[in-house]
PDB file of C-alpha atoms in Angstrom:
ATOM      1  CA  MET A   1     -13.265   7.084  13.198  1.00  0.00           C
ATOM      2  CA  ALA A   2     -11.302   9.300  11.184  1.00  0.00           C
ATOM      3  CA  GLU A   3     -12.134  11.576   9.223  1.00  0.00           C
ATOM      4  CA  SER A   4     -13.159  10.950   5.448  1.00  0.00           C
ATOM      5  CA  TYR A   5     -10.337  10.564   3.588  1.00  0.00           C
ATOM      6  CA  ASP A   6      -8.960   9.783  -0.460  1.00  0.00           C
ATOM      7  CA  GLY A   7      -5.685   8.720  -1.770  1.00  0.00           C
ATOM      8  CA  ALA A   8      -4.219  12.566  -1.549  1.00  0.00           C
ATOM      9  CA  GLU A   9      -4.623  12.682   2.418  1.00  0.00           C
ATOM     10  CA  LEU A  10      -3.485   9.468   2.725  1.00  0.00           C
ATOM     11  CA  ILE A  11      -0.526  10.474   1.877  1.00  0.00           C
ATOM     12  CA  LYS A  12      -0.504  13.691   3.986  1.00  0.00           C
ATOM     13  CA  ILE A  13      -0.579  10.999   6.756  1.00  0.00           C
ATOM     14  CA  LEU A  14       2.738   9.435   5.328  1.00  0.00           C
ATOM     15  CA  GLN A  15       4.184  12.668   5.338  1.00  0.00           C
ATOM     16  CA  LYS A  16       4.220  12.946   8.362  1.00  0.00           C
ATOM     17  CA  TYR A  17       6.895   9.694   8.489  1.00  0.00           C
ATOM     18  CA  LEU A  18       8.476  10.033   5.365  1.00  0.00           C
ATOM     19  CA  PRO A  19      10.950  12.811   4.141  1.00  0.00           C
ATOM     20  CA  GLU A  20      10.423  14.163   0.846  1.00  0.00           C
ATOM     21  CA  ASN A  21      12.561  13.355  -2.076  1.00  0.00           C
ATOM     22  CA  SER A  22      12.875   9.722  -0.547  1.00  0.00           C
ATOM     23  CA  THR A  23      12.115   6.895  -3.101  1.00  0.00           C
ATOM     24  CA  VAL A  24       8.556   4.387  -2.818  1.00  0.00           C
ATOM     25  CA  LEU A  25       7.135   0.934  -5.315  1.00  0.00           C
ATOM     26  CA  GLU A  26       3.873   1.069  -4.847  1.00  0.00           C
ATOM     27  CA  LEU A  27       1.773  -1.716  -4.858  1.00  0.00           C
ATOM     28  CA  GLY A  28      -1.126  -2.289  -7.305  1.00  0.00           C
ATOM     29  CA  ILE A  29      -0.771   1.327  -8.894  1.00  0.00           C
ATOM     30  CA  GLY A  30      -3.959   0.598 -11.284  1.00  0.00           C
ATOM     31  CA  PRO A  31      -4.808   3.860 -13.398  1.00  0.00           C
ATOM     32  CA  GLY A  32      -2.607   5.055 -11.157  1.00  0.00           C
ATOM     33  CA  LYS A  33      -4.198   7.911  -9.290  1.00  0.00           C
ATOM     34  CA  ASP A  34      -1.993   7.801  -5.750  1.00  0.00           C
ATOM     35  CA  MET A  35       1.433   7.965  -8.123  1.00  0.00           C
ATOM     36  CA  ASP A  36       1.072  10.756  -9.560  1.00  0.00           C
ATOM     37  CA  ILE A  37       0.457  12.423  -5.861  1.00  0.00           C
ATOM     38  CA  LEU A  38       2.826  11.257  -4.801  1.00  0.00           C
ATOM     39  CA  LYS A  39       5.353  11.849  -7.378  1.00  0.00           C
ATOM     40  CA  LYS A  40       5.147  15.361  -6.052  1.00  0.00           C
ATOM     41  CA  SER A  41       6.626  14.476  -3.456  1.00  0.00           C
ATOM     42  CA  TYR A  42       8.839  11.603  -3.044  1.00  0.00           C
ATOM     43  CA  THR A  43      10.717   9.093  -6.101  1.00  0.00           C
ATOM     44  CA  VAL A  44       8.128   6.839  -6.889  1.00  0.00           C
ATOM     45  CA  THR A  45       8.809   3.707  -8.460  1.00  0.00           C
ATOM     46  CA  GLY A  46       5.618   2.259  -9.893  1.00  0.00           C
ATOM     47  CA  SER A  47       4.229  -1.473  -9.967  1.00  0.00           C
ATOM     48  CA  ASP A  48       1.381  -3.528 -11.161  1.00  0.00           C
ATOM     49  CA  ASN A  49       0.809  -7.643 -10.892  1.00  0.00           C
ATOM     50  CA  SER A  50      -0.717  -6.153 -14.320  1.00  0.00           C
ATOM     51  CA  GLN A  51       0.881  -5.088 -17.513  1.00  0.00           C
ATOM     52  CA  ILE A  52      -2.371  -3.550 -18.967  1.00  0.00           C
ATOM     53  CA  PHE A  53      -2.637  -0.186 -15.964  1.00  0.00           C
ATOM     54  CA  LEU A  54       1.258   0.058 -16.622  1.00  0.00           C
ATOM     55  CA  ASP A  55       1.351   0.338 -20.971  1.00  0.00           C
ATOM     56  CA  LYS A  56      -1.525   2.993 -19.964  1.00  0.00           C
ATOM     57  CA  TYR A  57       0.451   4.913 -17.636  1.00  0.00           C
ATOM     58  CA  LYS A  58       4.003   4.374 -19.812  1.00  0.00           C
ATOM     59  CA  GLU A  59       0.808   6.469 -22.475  1.00  0.00           C
ATOM     60  CA  LYS A  60       0.653   9.009 -20.224  1.00  0.00           C
ATOM     61  CA  TYR A  61       4.106   9.251 -18.600  1.00  0.00           C
ATOM     62  CA  GLN A  62       6.696   7.648 -21.255  1.00  0.00           C
ATOM     63  CA  ASP A  63       9.255   8.137 -18.091  1.00  0.00           C
ATOM     64  CA  ALA A  64       7.608   6.734 -15.675  1.00  0.00           C
ATOM     65  CA  ASP A  65       9.404   4.375 -13.346  1.00  0.00           C
ATOM     66  CA  LEU A  66       7.307   0.830 -13.574  1.00  0.00           C
ATOM     67  CA  LEU A  67       8.087  -2.754 -12.739  1.00  0.00           C
ATOM     68  CA  LEU A  68       6.439  -5.533 -13.265  1.00  0.00           C
ATOM     69  CA  LEU A  69       5.977  -7.194 -10.155  1.00  0.00           C
ATOM     70  CA  ASP A  70       3.641  -9.907  -8.146  1.00  0.00           C
ATOM     71  CA  ALA A  71       2.896  -8.455  -5.012  1.00  0.00           C
ATOM     72  CA  VAL A  72       3.367 -11.742  -2.668  1.00  0.00           C
ATOM     73  CA  THR A  73       7.396 -12.161  -4.500  1.00  0.00           C
ATOM     74  CA  LEU A  74       8.301  -8.881  -5.475  1.00  0.00           C
ATOM     75  CA  GLN A  75      10.612 -10.193  -7.788  1.00  0.00           C
ATOM     76  CA  THR A  76      13.070  -7.528  -7.571  1.00  0.00           C
ATOM     77  CA  ASP A  77      16.947  -6.255  -6.995  1.00  0.00           C
ATOM     78  CA  ARG A  78      15.908  -2.650  -6.526  1.00  0.00           C
ATOM     79  CA  LYS A  79      15.050  -1.384  -2.640  1.00  0.00           C
ATOM     80  CA  PHE A  80      12.962   1.658  -1.293  1.00  0.00           C
ATOM     81  CA  ASP A  81      12.334   4.335   1.501  1.00  0.00           C
ATOM     82  CA  CYS A  82       8.861   3.286   1.506  1.00  0.00           C
ATOM     83  CA  ILE A  83       6.460   0.957   0.360  1.00  0.00           C
ATOM     84  CA  TYR A  84       2.860   1.861   0.042  1.00  0.00           C
ATOM     85  CA  SER A  85       0.159   0.539  -1.412  1.00  0.00           C
ATOM     86  CA  ASN A  86      -3.818   1.930  -1.090  1.00  0.00           C
ATOM     87  CA  LYS A  87      -6.465  -0.774  -1.703  1.00  0.00           C
ATOM     88  CA  VAL A  88      -5.005  -3.144  -3.326  1.00  0.00           C
ATOM     89  CA  LEU A  89      -3.337  -5.779  -0.373  1.00  0.00           C
ATOM     90  CA  HIS A  90      -6.966  -7.133   0.287  1.00  0.00           C
ATOM     91  CA  HIS A  91      -6.671  -9.098  -2.825  1.00  0.00           C
ATOM     92  CA  LEU A  92      -4.304 -11.362  -0.950  1.00  0.00           C
ATOM     93  CA  THR A  93      -5.042 -14.001   1.746  1.00  0.00           C
ATOM     94  CA  LYS A  94      -4.188 -13.253   4.624  1.00  0.00           C
ATOM     95  CA  GLU A  95      -1.467 -16.352   4.074  1.00  0.00           C
ATOM     96  CA  ASP A  96      -0.058 -14.283   1.048  1.00  0.00           C
ATOM     97  CA  LEU A  97      -0.077 -11.070   3.557  1.00  0.00           C
ATOM     98  CA  ALA A  98       1.861 -12.648   5.576  1.00  0.00           C
ATOM     99  CA  LYS A  99       4.524 -13.787   2.336  1.00  0.00           C
ATOM    100  CA  SER A 100       4.130  -9.805   1.271  1.00  0.00           C
ATOM    101  CA  LEU A 101       4.938  -8.446   4.960  1.00  0.00           C
ATOM    102  CA  GLN A 102       8.747 -10.105   4.873  1.00  0.00           C
ATOM    103  CA  ARG A 103       9.690 -10.218   1.414  1.00  0.00           C
ATOM    104  CA  GLN A 104       8.503  -6.410   1.910  1.00  0.00           C
ATOM    105  CA  LYS A 105      10.768  -5.867   4.697  1.00  0.00           C
ATOM    106  CA  ASP A 106      13.743  -7.456   2.250  1.00  0.00           C
ATOM    107  CA  VAL A 107      13.153  -5.074  -0.379  1.00  0.00           C
ATOM    108  CA  LEU A 108      13.312  -2.374   2.223  1.00  0.00           C
ATOM    109  CA  ASN A 109      16.159   0.198   2.973  1.00  0.00           C
ATOM    110  CA  SER A 110      16.797   0.400   6.694  1.00  0.00           C
ATOM    111  CA  ASN A 111      14.478   1.958   8.840  1.00  0.00           C
ATOM    112  CA  GLY A 112      12.057   1.680   6.162  1.00  0.00           C
ATOM    113  CA  ILE A 113       8.956   3.190   6.077  1.00  0.00           C
ATOM    114  CA  VAL A 114       5.483   0.950   4.765  1.00  0.00           C
ATOM    115  CA  PHE A 115       1.974   2.153   4.605  1.00  0.00           C
ATOM    116  CA  HIS A 116      -1.230   0.179   3.756  1.00  0.00           C
ATOM    117  CA  SER A 117      -4.352   0.612   3.729  1.00  0.00           C
ATOM    118  CA  PHE A 118      -7.663  -1.680   4.167  1.00  0.00           C
ATOM    119  CA  TRP A 119     -10.971  -2.744   3.757  1.00  0.00           C
ATOM    120  CA  LYS A 120     -12.006  -3.038   7.471  1.00  0.00           C
ATOM    121  CA  GLY A 121     -14.197  -5.665   9.165  1.00  0.00           C
ATOM    122  CA  ASN A 122     -13.239  -9.732   9.572  1.00  0.00           C
ATOM    123  CA  LYS A 123     -15.127 -10.990   6.155  1.00  0.00           C
ATOM    124  CA  VAL A 124     -13.915 -12.506   3.316  1.00  0.00           C
ATOM    125  CA  GLU A 125     -15.511 -11.610  -0.408  1.00  0.00           C
ATOM    126  CA  ASN A 126     -15.325 -13.013  -4.106  1.00  0.00           C
ATOM    127  CA  MET A 127     -16.656 -10.502  -6.058  1.00  0.00           C
ATOM    128  CA  ASP A 128     -16.190 -11.301 -10.444  1.00  0.00           C
ATOM    129  CA  GLY A 129     -13.150 -13.283  -9.490  1.00  0.00           C
ATOM    130  CA  LEU A 130     -11.384 -10.841  -7.665  1.00  0.00           C
ATOM    131  CA  LEU A 131     -10.666 -11.984  -3.674  1.00  0.00           C
ATOM    132  CA  PHE A 132     -11.513  -9.089  -1.116  1.00  0.00           C
ATOM    133  CA  THR A 133      -9.804 -10.169   2.367  1.00  0.00           C
ATOM    134  CA  TYR A 134     -11.106  -6.917   5.098  1.00  0.00           C
ATOM    135  CA  TYR A 135      -9.118  -6.625   7.809  1.00  0.00           C
ATOM    136  CA  GLU A 136      -9.514  -5.383  11.809  1.00  0.00           C
ATOM    137  CA  ILE A 137      -7.736  -3.694  13.821  1.00  0.00           C
ATOM    138  CA  GLU A 138      -6.944  -6.035  16.556  1.00  0.00           C
ATOM    139  CA  ASP A 139      -6.331  -8.626  12.733  1.00  0.00           C
ATOM    140  CA  LEU A 140      -2.716  -6.238  11.965  1.00  0.00           C
ATOM    141  CA  LYS A 141      -1.100  -5.068  15.823  1.00  0.00           C
ATOM    142  CA  LYS A 142      -0.859  -9.475  15.600  1.00  0.00           C
TER     143      LYS A 142
ATOM    144  CA  MET B   1       1.767 -10.559  10.851  1.00  0.00           C
ATOM    145  CA  ILE B   2       3.871  -7.229  11.605  1.00  0.00           C
ATOM    146  CA  LYS B   3       4.635  -7.502  14.976  1.00  0.00           C
ATOM    147  CA  SER B   4       7.382  -9.896  14.343  1.00  0.00           C
ATOM    148  CA  ASP B   5       9.374  -7.950  11.692  1.00  0.00           C
ATOM    149  CA  PHE B   6       7.776  -4.246  12.181  1.00  0.00           C
ATOM    150  CA  GLU B   7       7.558  -1.504  14.754  1.00  0.00           C
ATOM    151  CA  ILE B   8       3.736  -0.029  13.886  1.00  0.00           C
ATOM    152  CA  LEU B   9       4.032   3.750  14.018  1.00  0.00           C
ATOM    153  CA  THR B  10       0.176   4.598  13.806  1.00  0.00           C
ATOM    154  CA  LEU B  11      -2.348   1.667  12.892  1.00  0.00           C
ATOM    155  CA  GLU B  12      -6.670   3.829  12.250  1.00  0.00           C
ATOM    156  CA  THR B  13      -9.493   3.451  11.512  1.00  0.00           C
ATOM    157  CA  TYR B  14     -11.456   6.181   8.781  1.00  0.00           C
ATOM    158  CA  THR B  15     -13.895   6.013   6.559  1.00  0.00           C
ATOM    159  CA  GLU B  16     -13.604   6.356   2.488  1.00  0.00           C
ATOM    160  CA  MET B  17     -16.220   8.332   0.317  1.00  0.00           C
ATOM    161  CA  ASP B  18     -17.876   8.993   3.678  1.00  0.00           C
ATOM    162  CA  LYS B  19     -19.354   6.015   3.768  1.00  0.00           C
ATOM    163  CA  TYR B  20     -16.595   2.624   3.452  1.00  0.00           C
ATOM    164  CA  ASP B  21     -15.005   1.523   6.192  1.00  0.00           C
ATOM    165  CA  SER B  22     -11.325   1.537   6.554  1.00  0.00           C
ATOM    166  CA  ILE B  23      -7.731   1.369   8.000  1.00  0.00           C
ATOM    167  CA  TYR B  24      -4.573   2.402   7.576  1.00  0.00           C
ATOM    168  CA  VAL B  25      -1.219   1.132   9.664  1.00  0.00           C
ATOM    169  CA  VAL B  26       1.877   3.322   8.972  1.00  0.00           C
ATOM    170  CA  PHE B  27       5.398   0.482  10.698  1.00  0.00           C
ATOM    171  CA  ARG B  28       8.444   1.007  10.303  1.00  0.00           C
ATOM    172  CA  THR B  29      10.810  -2.068  10.337  1.00  0.00           C
ATOM    173  CA  LYS B  30      13.094  -2.847  13.237  1.00  0.00           C
TER     174      LYS B  30
END
């Protein structure tokens, strides 16, 4: 097990693989904490399936580039150098995660980089109507 | 799921806030 990380630490790891000024699509920005960090090094487009989160972020940063996107269908014609999410895709079923990854491939430029984090484990929970799908390393290696 | 379309660059476990077991994965389009 590695040491304790938050979004800032995860983005430091991303920086080993993704050159500065690359274009990044973040899936599920929520309140925008990771997007704020990503913007220091990259040209970031934030997305969320919730218009409320996008509106709140736009209140803080009127020039923010934001898209209302479903993480499974990713309905956009735009392409990016990287797709990033931090504890977002666990809200999808395993089947929908597979569909999302297929779609992510289409939304990436050649040699595109993908960074995602998940809860570790082998259970599926439903809390307050939200799905939480946990993954083991072996699941993700498939 | 990932392997068929992407090359996995790194796949590691970590803890979040010192208590939540987590995984991050970085991969690249083939």
